[in-house]
mmCIF file with all atom_site columns, C-alpha atoms in Angstrom:
data_model
loop_
_atom_site.group_PDB
_atom_site.id
_atom_site.type_symbol
_atom_site.label_atom_id
_atom_site.label_alt_id
_atom_site.label_comp_id
_atom_site.label_asym_id
_atom_site.label_entity_id
_atom_site.label_seq_id
_atom_site.pdbx_PDB_ins_code
_atom_site.Cartn_x
_atom_site.Cartn_y
_atom_site.Cartn_z
_atom_site.occupancy
_atom_site.B_iso_or_equiv
_atom_site.pdbx_formal_charge
_atom_site.auth_seq_id
_atom_site.auth_comp_id
_atom_site.auth_asym_id
_atom_site.auth_atom_id
_atom_site.pdbx_PDB_model_num
ATOM 1  C CA . MET A 1 1  ? 135.136 186.975 107.979 1.00 0.00 ? 7  MET A CA 1
ATOM 2  C CA . HIS A 1 2  ? 136.438 183.274 107.130 1.00 0.00 ? 8  HIS A CA 1
ATOM 3  C CA . VAL A 1 3  ? 139.591 183.876 105.352 1.00 0.00 ? 9  VAL A CA 1
ATOM 4  C CA . VAL A 1 4  ? 140.798 180.442 103.200 1.00 0.00 ? 10 VAL A CA 1
ATOM 5  C CA . LEU A 1 5  ? 144.007 179.311 102.329 1.00 0.00 ? 11 LEU A CA 1
ATOM 6  C CA . LEU A 1 6  ? 144.536 177.007 99.671  1.00 0.00 ? 12 LEU A CA 1
ATOM 7  C CA . GLY A 1 7  ? 148.405 176.267 97.938  1.00 0.00 ? 13 GLY A CA 1
ATOM 8  C CA . ASP A 1 8  ? 151.326 174.730 99.112  1.00 0.00 ? 14 ASP A CA 1
ATOM 9  C CA . SER A 1 9  ? 153.767 173.905 101.882 1.00 0.00 ? 15 SER A CA 1
ATOM 10 C CA . ILE A 1 10 ? 153.833 178.408 101.694 1.00 0.00 ? 16 ILE A CA 1
ATOM 11 C CA . LEU A 1 11 ? 150.968 177.973 103.143 1.00 0.00 ? 17 LEU A CA 1
ATOM 12 C CA . ASP A 1 12 ? 150.459 174.349 104.969 1.00 0.00 ? 18 ASP A CA 1
ATOM 13 C CA . ASN A 1 13 ? 153.773 174.611 106.423 1.00 0.00 ? 19 ASN A CA 1
ATOM 14 C CA . LYS A 1 14 ? 153.493 173.238 109.623 1.00 0.00 ? 20 LYS A CA 1
ATOM 15 C CA . THR A 1 15 ? 155.886 170.309 108.778 1.00 0.00 ? 21 THR A CA 1
ATOM 16 C CA . TYR A 1 16 ? 158.578 173.057 108.757 1.00 0.00 ? 22 TYR A CA 1
ATOM 17 C CA . VAL A 1 17 ? 157.394 175.301 111.785 1.00 0.00 ? 23 VAL A CA 1
ATOM 18 C CA . GLN A 1 18 ? 160.178 174.713 115.051 1.00 0.00 ? 24 GLN A CA 1
ATOM 19 C CA . PRO A 1 19 ? 157.800 173.711 118.207 1.00 0.00 ? 25 PRO A CA 1
ATOM 20 C CA . ASN A 1 20 ? 157.851 177.153 119.081 1.00 0.00 ? 26 ASN A CA 1
ATOM 21 C CA . GLU A 1 21 ? 157.322 178.561 116.338 1.00 0.00 ? 27 GLU A CA 1
ATOM 22 C CA . LYS A 1 22 ? 153.042 178.885 114.612 1.00 0.00 ? 28 LYS A CA 1
ATOM 23 C CA . ASP A 1 23 ? 152.289 177.924 111.530 1.00 0.00 ? 29 ASP A CA 1
ATOM 24 C CA . VAL A 1 24 ? 150.603 180.484 108.854 1.00 0.00 ? 30 VAL A CA 1
ATOM 25 C CA . CYS A 1 25 ? 147.724 179.624 109.385 1.00 0.00 ? 31 CYS A CA 1
ATOM 26 C CA . THR A 1 26 ? 147.125 179.660 113.667 1.00 0.00 ? 32 THR A CA 1
ATOM 27 C CA . GLN A 1 27 ? 149.473 183.032 112.639 1.00 0.00 ? 33 GLN A CA 1
ATOM 28 C CA . LEU A 1 28 ? 146.650 183.984 111.270 1.00 0.00 ? 34 LEU A CA 1
ATOM 29 C CA . GLY A 1 29 ? 144.267 182.708 113.357 1.00 0.00 ? 35 GLY A CA 1
ATOM 30 C CA . ASP A 1 30 ? 145.799 185.258 115.690 1.00 0.00 ? 36 ASP A CA 1
ATOM 31 C CA . VAL A 1 31 ? 146.121 187.747 114.287 1.00 0.00 ? 37 VAL A CA 1
ATOM 32 C CA . LEU A 1 32 ? 141.767 187.947 112.465 1.00 0.00 ? 38 LEU A CA 1
ATOM 33 C CA . GLY A 1 33 ? 140.659 187.606 116.103 1.00 0.00 ? 39 GLY A CA 1
ATOM 34 C CA . ALA A 1 34 ? 137.859 185.515 118.002 1.00 0.00 ? 40 ALA A CA 1
ATOM 35 C CA . GLU A 1 35 ? 135.230 187.132 115.491 1.00 0.00 ? 41 GLU A CA 1
ATOM 36 C CA . HIS A 1 36 ? 137.158 185.682 112.480 1.00 0.00 ? 42 HIS A CA 1
ATOM 37 C CA . ARG A 1 37 ? 138.130 182.540 110.820 1.00 0.00 ? 43 ARG A CA 1
ATOM 38 C CA . ALA A 1 38 ? 141.524 181.092 109.004 1.00 0.00 ? 44 ALA A CA 1
ATOM 39 C CA . THR A 1 39 ? 140.659 177.212 107.404 1.00 0.00 ? 45 THR A CA 1
ATOM 40 C CA . LEU A 1 40 ? 143.826 175.562 105.869 1.00 0.00 ? 46 LEU A CA 1
ATOM 41 C CA . CYS A 1 41 ? 142.460 173.834 103.334 1.00 0.00 ? 47 CYS A CA 1
ATOM 42 C CA . ALA A 1 42 ? 145.734 174.071 101.823 1.00 0.00 ? 48 ALA A CA 1
ATOM 43 C CA . ILE A 1 43 ? 148.815 170.970 100.795 1.00 0.00 ? 49 ILE A CA 1
ATOM 44 C CA . ASP A 1 44 ? 152.486 170.888 101.211 1.00 0.00 ? 50 ASP A CA 1
ATOM 45 C CA . GLY A 1 45 ? 153.321 169.011 98.019  1.00 0.00 ? 51 GLY A CA 1
ATOM 46 C CA . SER A 1 46 ? 150.514 170.659 95.531  1.00 0.00 ? 52 SER A CA 1
ATOM 47 C CA . MET A 1 47 ? 150.590 171.676 93.209  1.00 0.00 ? 53 MET A CA 1
ATOM 48 C CA . ILE A 1 48 ? 148.526 174.195 89.661  1.00 0.00 ? 54 ILE A CA 1
ATOM 49 C CA . TYR A 1 49 ? 146.351 171.050 89.031  1.00 0.00 ? 55 TYR A CA 1
ATOM 50 C CA . ASP A 1 50 ? 145.878 170.788 93.077  1.00 0.00 ? 56 ASP A CA 1
ATOM 51 C CA . VAL A 1 51 ? 144.007 173.353 93.249  1.00 0.00 ? 57 VAL A CA 1
ATOM 52 C CA . ASP A 1 52 ? 140.351 171.946 92.110  1.00 0.00 ? 58 ASP A CA 1
ATOM 53 C CA . ARG A 1 53 ? 140.401 168.959 94.075  1.00 0.00 ? 59 ARG A CA 1
ATOM 54 C CA . GLN A 1 54 ? 141.112 172.138 96.741  1.00 0.00 ? 60 GLN A CA 1
ATOM 55 C CA . LEU A 1 55 ? 137.753 174.643 95.770  1.00 0.00 ? 61 LEU A CA 1
ATOM 56 C CA . ALA A 1 56 ? 135.998 171.788 95.935  1.00 0.00 ? 62 ALA A CA 1
ATOM 57 C CA . ARG A 1 57 ? 136.586 171.890 100.097 1.00 0.00 ? 63 ARG A CA 1
ATOM 58 C CA . ILE A 1 58 ? 136.224 175.063 100.860 1.00 0.00 ? 64 ILE A CA 1
ATOM 59 C CA . PRO A 1 59 ? 133.755 176.084 103.397 1.00 0.00 ? 65 PRO A CA 1
ATOM 60 C CA . GLU A 1 60 ? 130.918 177.465 102.452 1.00 0.00 ? 66 GLU A CA 1
ATOM 61 C CA . ASP A 1 61 ? 130.708 180.147 105.068 1.00 0.00 ? 67 ASP A CA 1
ATOM 62 C CA . THR A 1 62 ? 133.976 181.129 103.185 1.00 0.00 ? 68 THR A CA 1
ATOM 63 C CA . THR A 1 63 ? 134.775 184.678 102.409 1.00 0.00 ? 69 THR A CA 1
ATOM 64 C CA . HIS A 1 64 ? 137.714 186.012 101.532 1.00 0.00 ? 70 HIS A CA 1
ATOM 65 C CA . LEU A 1 65 ? 140.299 182.645 99.085  1.00 0.00 ? 71 LEU A CA 1
ATOM 66 C CA . ILE A 1 66 ? 144.550 183.358 100.406 1.00 0.00 ? 72 ILE A CA 1
ATOM 67 C CA . VAL A 1 67 ? 146.370 181.609 97.308  1.00 0.00 ? 73 VAL A CA 1
ATOM 68 C CA . SER A 1 68 ? 149.944 180.062 97.210  1.00 0.00 ? 74 SER A CA 1
ATOM 69 C CA . MET A 1 69 ? 150.949 177.826 93.704  1.00 0.00 ? 75 MET A CA 1
ATOM 70 C CA . GLY A 1 70 ? 152.727 177.504 92.005  1.00 0.00 ? 76 GLY A CA 1
ATOM 71 C CA . GLY A 1 71 ? 156.980 176.235 93.595  1.00 0.00 ? 77 GLY A CA 1
ATOM 72 C CA . ASN A 1 72 ? 156.553 172.382 93.294  1.00 0.00 ? 78 ASN A CA 1
ATOM 73 C CA . ASP A 1 73 ? 155.686 172.793 89.428  1.00 0.00 ? 79 ASP A CA 1
ATOM 74 C CA . LEU A 1 74 ? 158.715 175.388 88.862  1.00 0.00 ? 80 LEU A CA 1
ATOM 75 C CA . ILE A 1 75 ? 160.998 172.925 90.538  1.00 0.00 ? 81 ILE A CA 1
ATOM 76 C CA . ASN A 1 76 ? 159.509 169.827 88.550  1.00 0.00 ? 82 ASN A CA 1
ATOM 77 C CA . GLN A 1 77 ? 160.606 171.863 85.413  1.00 0.00 ? 83 GLN A CA 1
ATOM 78 C CA . MET A 1 78 ? 164.294 172.765 87.082  1.00 0.00 ? 84 MET A CA 1
ATOM 79 C CA . ALA A 1 79 ? 165.666 170.166 84.362  1.00 0.00 ? 85 ALA A CA 1
ATOM 80 C CA . TYR A 1 80 ? 164.388 172.380 81.474  1.00 0.00 ? 86 TYR A CA 1
ATOM 81 C CA . LEU A 1 81 ? 166.181 175.656 83.040  1.00 0.00 ? 87 LEU A CA 1
ATOM 82 C CA . ASP A 1 82 ? 170.155 175.893 81.673  1.00 0.00 ? 88 ASP A CA 1
ATOM 83 C CA . VAL A 1 83 ? 171.413 176.690 85.409  1.00 0.00 ? 89 VAL A CA 1
ATOM 84 C CA . THR A 1 84 ? 174.822 176.681 83.850  1.00 0.00 ? 90 THR A CA 1
#
C-alpha cells in the first residue's frame, strides 16, 4: 500500500508540531509499518485550485489518496461572512 497525502497544512503540518512531536505523514508511516509507504504531496498554504498541481506529483505506485483541502479558501472568504 502506498498512501499519498494531498491538500494543505492539515496534512503538511511539520512546521506546526513541537520538536518532540511527529507530523501527520510520519505518524501515518508509523501506523502503516515498513511494508507500506506514506508520501506527502500536500503543501502548507494550498488552496483548492492547487490540487491539480499536487495530483501531477503523485507517484505511479500510489494506491490510496487522502485529501484535506479548503481551509485556506474559507479564510479568504471570511470577509464575506457576517460575523457580528
